PDB file of C-alpha atoms in Angstrom:
ATOM      1  CA  MET A  25      -0.072   0.139  -0.296  1.00 51.00           C
ATOM      2  CA  ALA A  26       1.249   3.363  -0.938  1.00 55.00           C
ATOM      3  CA  GLN A  27       1.676   6.068   1.518  1.00 58.00           C
ATOM      4  CA  ASP A  28       1.405   9.899   0.580  1.00 59.00           C
ATOM      5  CA  THR A  29       4.900  11.289   1.729  1.00 58.00           C
ATOM      6  CA  PHE A  30       4.724  14.996   2.391  1.00 53.00           C
ATOM      7  CA  GLU A  31       7.679  17.106   1.106  1.00 56.00           C
ATOM      8  CA  PRO A  32       8.558  20.008   2.455  1.00 54.00           C
ATOM      9  CA  VAL A  33      10.463  21.308  -0.700  1.00 53.00           C
ATOM     10  CA  ASP A  34       7.498  21.087  -2.914  1.00 56.00           C
ATOM     11  CA  CYS A  35       5.503  22.789  -0.363  1.00 54.00           C
ATOM     12  CA  LEU A  36       8.107  25.812  -0.060  1.00 53.00           C
ATOM     13  CA  ASN A  37       8.214  25.966  -3.894  1.00 56.00           C
ATOM     14  CA  HIS A  38       4.179  26.225  -3.867  1.00 56.00           C
ATOM     15  CA  PHE A  39       4.379  28.603  -1.348  1.00 57.00           C
ATOM     16  CA  TYR A  40       6.924  30.763  -2.209  1.00 60.00           C
ATOM     17  CA  PHE A  41       6.887  30.694  -6.002  1.00 64.00           C
ATOM     18  CA  GLY A  42       2.948  30.066  -6.673  1.00 64.00           C
ATOM     19  CA  GLY A  43       1.805  33.556  -5.843  1.00 65.00           C
ATOM     20  CA  ILE A  44       4.669  35.275  -7.789  1.00 68.00           C
ATOM     21  CA  ILE A  45       3.802  32.550 -10.813  1.00 70.00           C
ATOM     22  CA  GLN A  46       0.384  33.849 -10.294  1.00 71.00           C
ATOM     23  CA  MET A  47       1.634  37.510 -10.111  1.00 69.00           C
ATOM     24  CA  VAL A  48       3.442  37.411 -13.316  1.00 75.00           C
ATOM     25  CA  GLN A  49       0.184  36.063 -15.002  1.00 78.00           C
ATOM     26  CA  ARG A  50      -1.487  39.132 -13.908  1.00 86.00           C
ATOM     27  CA  ILE A  51       1.074  41.367 -14.933  1.00 93.00           C
ATOM     28  CA  LYS A  52      -0.537  42.302 -18.235  1.00 93.00           C
ATOM     29  CA  PRO A  53      -3.853  43.211 -16.768  1.00 96.00           C
ATOM     30  CA  ILE A  54      -2.403  45.160 -13.980  1.00 95.00           C
ATOM     31  CA  LEU A  55       0.087  46.937 -16.101  1.00 96.00           C
ATOM     32  CA  GLY A  56      -2.820  48.086 -18.840  1.00 96.00           C
ATOM     33  CA  MET A  57      -4.913  49.156 -15.871  1.00 96.00           C
ATOM     34  CA  TRP A  58      -2.187  51.666 -14.908  1.00 96.00           C
ATOM     35  CA  ALA A  59      -1.686  52.396 -18.073  1.00 96.00           C
ATOM     36  CA  THR A  60      -5.072  53.317 -18.785  1.00 96.00           C
ATOM     37  CA  LEU A  61      -5.090  55.484 -15.478  1.00 96.00           C
ATOM     38  CA  SER A  62      -1.684  57.174 -16.054  1.00 94.00           C
ATOM     39  CA  LEU A  63      -3.118  57.941 -19.992  1.00 94.00           C
ATOM     40  CA  LEU A  64      -6.536  59.288 -18.553  1.00 93.00           C
ATOM     41  CA  SER A  65      -4.521  61.478 -15.926  1.00 89.00           C
ATOM     42  CA  PHE A  66      -2.463  63.067 -18.892  1.00 88.00           C
ATOM     43  CA  ALA A  67      -5.529  63.281 -21.325  1.00 89.00           C
ATOM     44  CA  LEU A  68      -7.768  64.731 -18.769  1.00 83.00           C
ATOM     45  CA  PHE A  69      -4.831  66.637 -16.691  1.00 75.00           C
ATOM     46  CA  ASP A  70      -5.884  70.455 -15.261  1.00 73.00           C
ATOM     47  CA  GLU A  71      -3.041  72.198 -14.129  1.00 70.00           C
ATOM     48  CA  ALA A  72      -5.493  74.413 -11.864  1.00 63.00           C
ATOM     49  CA  SER A  73      -6.775  72.259  -9.761  1.00 69.00           C
ATOM     50  CA  ALA A  74      -3.058  70.206  -9.586  1.00 68.00           C
ATOM     51  CA  PRO A  75      -2.244  69.613  -6.130  1.00 72.00           C
ATOM     52  CA  PRO A  76       0.158  72.499  -4.729  1.00 78.00           C
ATOM     53  CA  ASP A  77       3.091  70.384  -3.450  1.00 81.00           C
ATOM     54  CA  PRO A  78       3.167  66.349  -4.386  1.00 74.00           C
ATOM     55  CA  MET A  79       5.798  64.428  -2.807  1.00 79.00           C
ATOM     56  CA  PHE A  80       7.477  63.343  -5.570  1.00 82.00           C
ATOM     57  CA  GLY A  81       6.584  66.144  -7.991  1.00 80.00           C
ATOM     58  CA  ILE A  82       3.576  65.395 -10.247  1.00 79.00           C
ATOM     59  CA  TRP A  83       3.821  63.265 -12.576  1.00 86.00           C
ATOM     60  CA  PRO A  84       5.717  60.133 -10.816  1.00 88.00           C
ATOM     61  CA  THR A  85       3.513  60.968  -7.745  1.00 88.00           C
ATOM     62  CA  VAL A  86       0.393  60.332 -10.167  1.00 88.00           C
ATOM     63  CA  LEU A  87       2.106  57.129 -11.894  1.00 93.00           C
ATOM     64  CA  LEU A  88       3.064  55.899  -8.172  1.00 94.00           C
ATOM     65  CA  VAL A  89      -0.715  56.562  -6.760  1.00 93.00           C
ATOM     66  CA  TRP A  90      -2.477  54.678  -9.982  1.00 95.00           C
ATOM     67  CA  LEU A  91       0.432  51.681  -9.758  1.00 96.00           C
ATOM     68  CA  LEU A  92      -0.970  51.431  -5.951  1.00 96.00           C
ATOM     69  CA  VAL A  93      -4.776  51.650  -7.361  1.00 96.00           C
ATOM     70  CA  ALA A  94      -4.107  48.940  -9.977  1.00 96.00           C
ATOM     71  CA  LEU A  95      -2.481  46.499  -7.034  1.00 94.00           C
ATOM     72  CA  PHE A  96      -5.264  46.819  -5.046  1.00 94.00           C
ATOM     73  CA  PHE A  97      -7.679  46.576  -7.914  1.00 95.00           C
ATOM     74  CA  ASP A  98      -6.315  43.465  -8.454  1.00 94.00           C
ATOM     75  CA  TRP A  99      -6.496  42.091  -4.808  1.00 91.00           C
ATOM     76  CA  VAL A 100      -9.558  43.073  -4.817  1.00 94.00           C
ATOM     77  CA  LEU A 101     -10.769  41.052  -7.953  1.00 93.00           C
ATOM     78  CA  GLN A 102      -8.425  38.000  -6.491  1.00 90.00           C
ATOM     79  CA  THR A 103     -10.037  38.105  -3.143  1.00 91.00           C
ATOM     80  CA  THR A 104     -13.345  38.493  -3.824  1.00 93.00           C
ATOM     81  CA  GLY A 105     -14.084  36.941  -6.892  1.00 92.00           C
ATOM     82  CA  LEU A 106     -15.882  39.709  -8.753  1.00 94.00           C
ATOM     83  CA  ASN A 107     -15.311  39.787 -12.364  1.00 94.00           C
ATOM     84  CA  ALA A 108     -13.343  43.060 -13.108  1.00 96.00           C
ATOM     85  CA  MET A 109     -16.590  45.552 -14.605  1.00 96.00           C
ATOM     86  CA  LYS A 110     -18.471  44.411 -11.390  1.00 96.00           C
ATOM     87  CA  ALA A 111     -15.478  45.383  -8.948  1.00 97.00           C
ATOM     88  CA  ALA A 112     -14.779  48.752 -11.085  1.00 97.00           C
ATOM     89  CA  LEU A 113     -18.220  49.882 -10.789  1.00 96.00           C
ATOM     90  CA  VAL A 114     -18.775  48.935  -7.153  1.00 96.00           C
ATOM     91  CA  LEU A 115     -15.528  50.771  -5.967  1.00 96.00           C
ATOM     92  CA  ALA A 116     -16.319  53.772  -8.349  1.00 96.00           C
ATOM     93  CA  LEU A 117     -19.659  54.011  -6.565  1.00 96.00           C
ATOM     94  CA  THR A 118     -18.108  53.707  -3.046  1.00 96.00           C
ATOM     95  CA  GLN A 119     -16.037  56.487  -3.919  1.00 94.00           C
ATOM     96  CA  ILE A 120     -18.731  58.351  -5.320  1.00 95.00           C
ATOM     97  CA  LEU A 121     -20.659  57.612  -1.765  1.00 95.00           C
ATOM     98  CA  GLY A 122     -17.890  58.065   0.198  1.00 94.00           C
ATOM     99  CA  SER A 123     -16.306  61.395  -0.576  1.00 91.00           C
ATOM    100  CA  GLY A 124     -19.030  62.871  -3.285  1.00 91.00           C
ATOM    101  CA  VAL A 125     -21.981  62.603  -1.230  1.00 93.00           C
ATOM    102  CA  PRO A 126     -20.038  63.650   1.774  1.00 93.00           C
ATOM    103  CA  ASP A 127     -19.050  66.826   0.158  1.00 92.00           C
ATOM    104  CA  VAL A 128     -22.141  67.878  -1.036  1.00 93.00           C
ATOM    105  CA  LEU A 129     -24.082  67.601   2.422  1.00 94.00           C
ATOM    106  CA  MET A 130     -21.107  68.381   4.834  1.00 94.00           C
ATOM    107  CA  ARG A 131     -19.026  70.567   2.639  1.00 93.00           C
ATOM    108  CA  GLY A 132     -20.928  72.708   0.788  1.00 92.00           C
ATOM    109  CA  VAL A 133     -20.004  71.291  -2.542  1.00 92.00           C
ATOM    110  CA  SER A 134     -21.894  72.497  -5.741  1.00 94.00           C
ATOM    111  CA  LEU A 135     -24.074  69.555  -6.692  1.00 94.00           C
ATOM    112  CA  GLY A 136     -22.676  70.260 -10.100  1.00 93.00           C
ATOM    113  CA  GLU A 137     -19.054  69.647  -9.120  1.00 93.00           C
ATOM    114  CA  ALA A 138     -20.136  66.407  -7.250  1.00 93.00           C
ATOM    115  CA  VAL A 139     -21.725  65.350 -10.552  1.00 95.00           C
ATOM    116  CA  LEU A 140     -19.101  66.264 -12.544  1.00 93.00           C
ATOM    117  CA  ALA A 141     -16.077  64.518  -9.699  1.00 91.00           C
ATOM    118  CA  SER A 142     -18.193  61.274  -9.708  1.00 94.00           C
ATOM    119  CA  ALA A 143     -18.559  60.588 -13.510  1.00 95.00           C
ATOM    120  CA  PHE A 144     -14.812  61.286 -13.767  1.00 93.00           C
ATOM    121  CA  GLY A 145     -14.450  58.760 -11.037  1.00 94.00           C
ATOM    122  CA  LEU A 146     -16.820  56.648 -12.744  1.00 96.00           C
ATOM    123  CA  LEU A 147     -15.337  56.862 -16.323  1.00 95.00           C
ATOM    124  CA  PHE A 148     -11.738  55.979 -14.117  1.00 95.00           C
ATOM    125  CA  TRP A 149     -12.833  52.943 -12.884  1.00 96.00           C
ATOM    126  CA  VAL A 150     -14.882  51.978 -15.639  1.00 97.00           C
ATOM    127  CA  LEU A 151     -12.070  52.300 -18.272  1.00 97.00           C
ATOM    128  CA  SER A 152      -9.354  50.999 -15.932  1.00 96.00           C
ATOM    129  CA  GLY A 153     -12.035  47.823 -15.011  1.00 96.00           C
ATOM    130  CA  PHE A 154     -12.489  47.185 -18.916  1.00 97.00           C
ATOM    131  CA  VAL A 155      -9.172  47.333 -19.807  1.00 97.00           C
ATOM    132  CA  TYR A 156      -8.241  45.338 -17.019  1.00 97.00           C
ATOM    133  CA  SER A 157     -10.906  42.551 -18.002  1.00 96.00           C
ATOM    134  CA  LYS A 158      -9.722  42.301 -22.002  1.00 96.00           C
ATOM    135  CA  LEU A 159      -6.164  41.908 -20.960  1.00 94.00           C
ATOM    136  CA  SER A 160      -7.261  39.225 -18.468  1.00 91.00           C
ATOM    137  CA  ASP A 161      -9.026  37.103 -21.090  1.00 77.00           C
TER     138      ASP A 161
END
C-alpha cells in the first residue's frame, strides 16, 4: 500500500513561487490598467486643480498612485472573485458615496461639481476595469 508522503521542498516551492507565478500571469492586466489610468490622467490633466506640493513631483506621484490603485484592484478581484467590471462599478460607487455625497451634504460642494467629479471617477474606474478585463482574457 503506497503512502502519501509530505515533501517540504514541494510545499515551500508552491508557497513561495505559486504566488509569484500567479502575479506574473496577472501582470499584463495590472500594467494595462495602470497605463489606462495614467493616460487618462495625462489627457484630462487640469493644472489649475493640481495639488500644490505633491511628494515626488506631479507626474511621478500620479504614476505611483495609479500603480498602487491597479495593485489594489487586482487584490480586490483575487480576494472577492468579482469580475473586473463589477469590481470597478462597486469601487466607483463606493468612491461616490464615500466622498461625493459627503462633500455635498457636509462641505457645501455644489451639486454640479460633485456630479462632475463622480462622472470622472466613474469614467476612470469603468475604462480601467474594462482594460483589465480585456487583458485578462
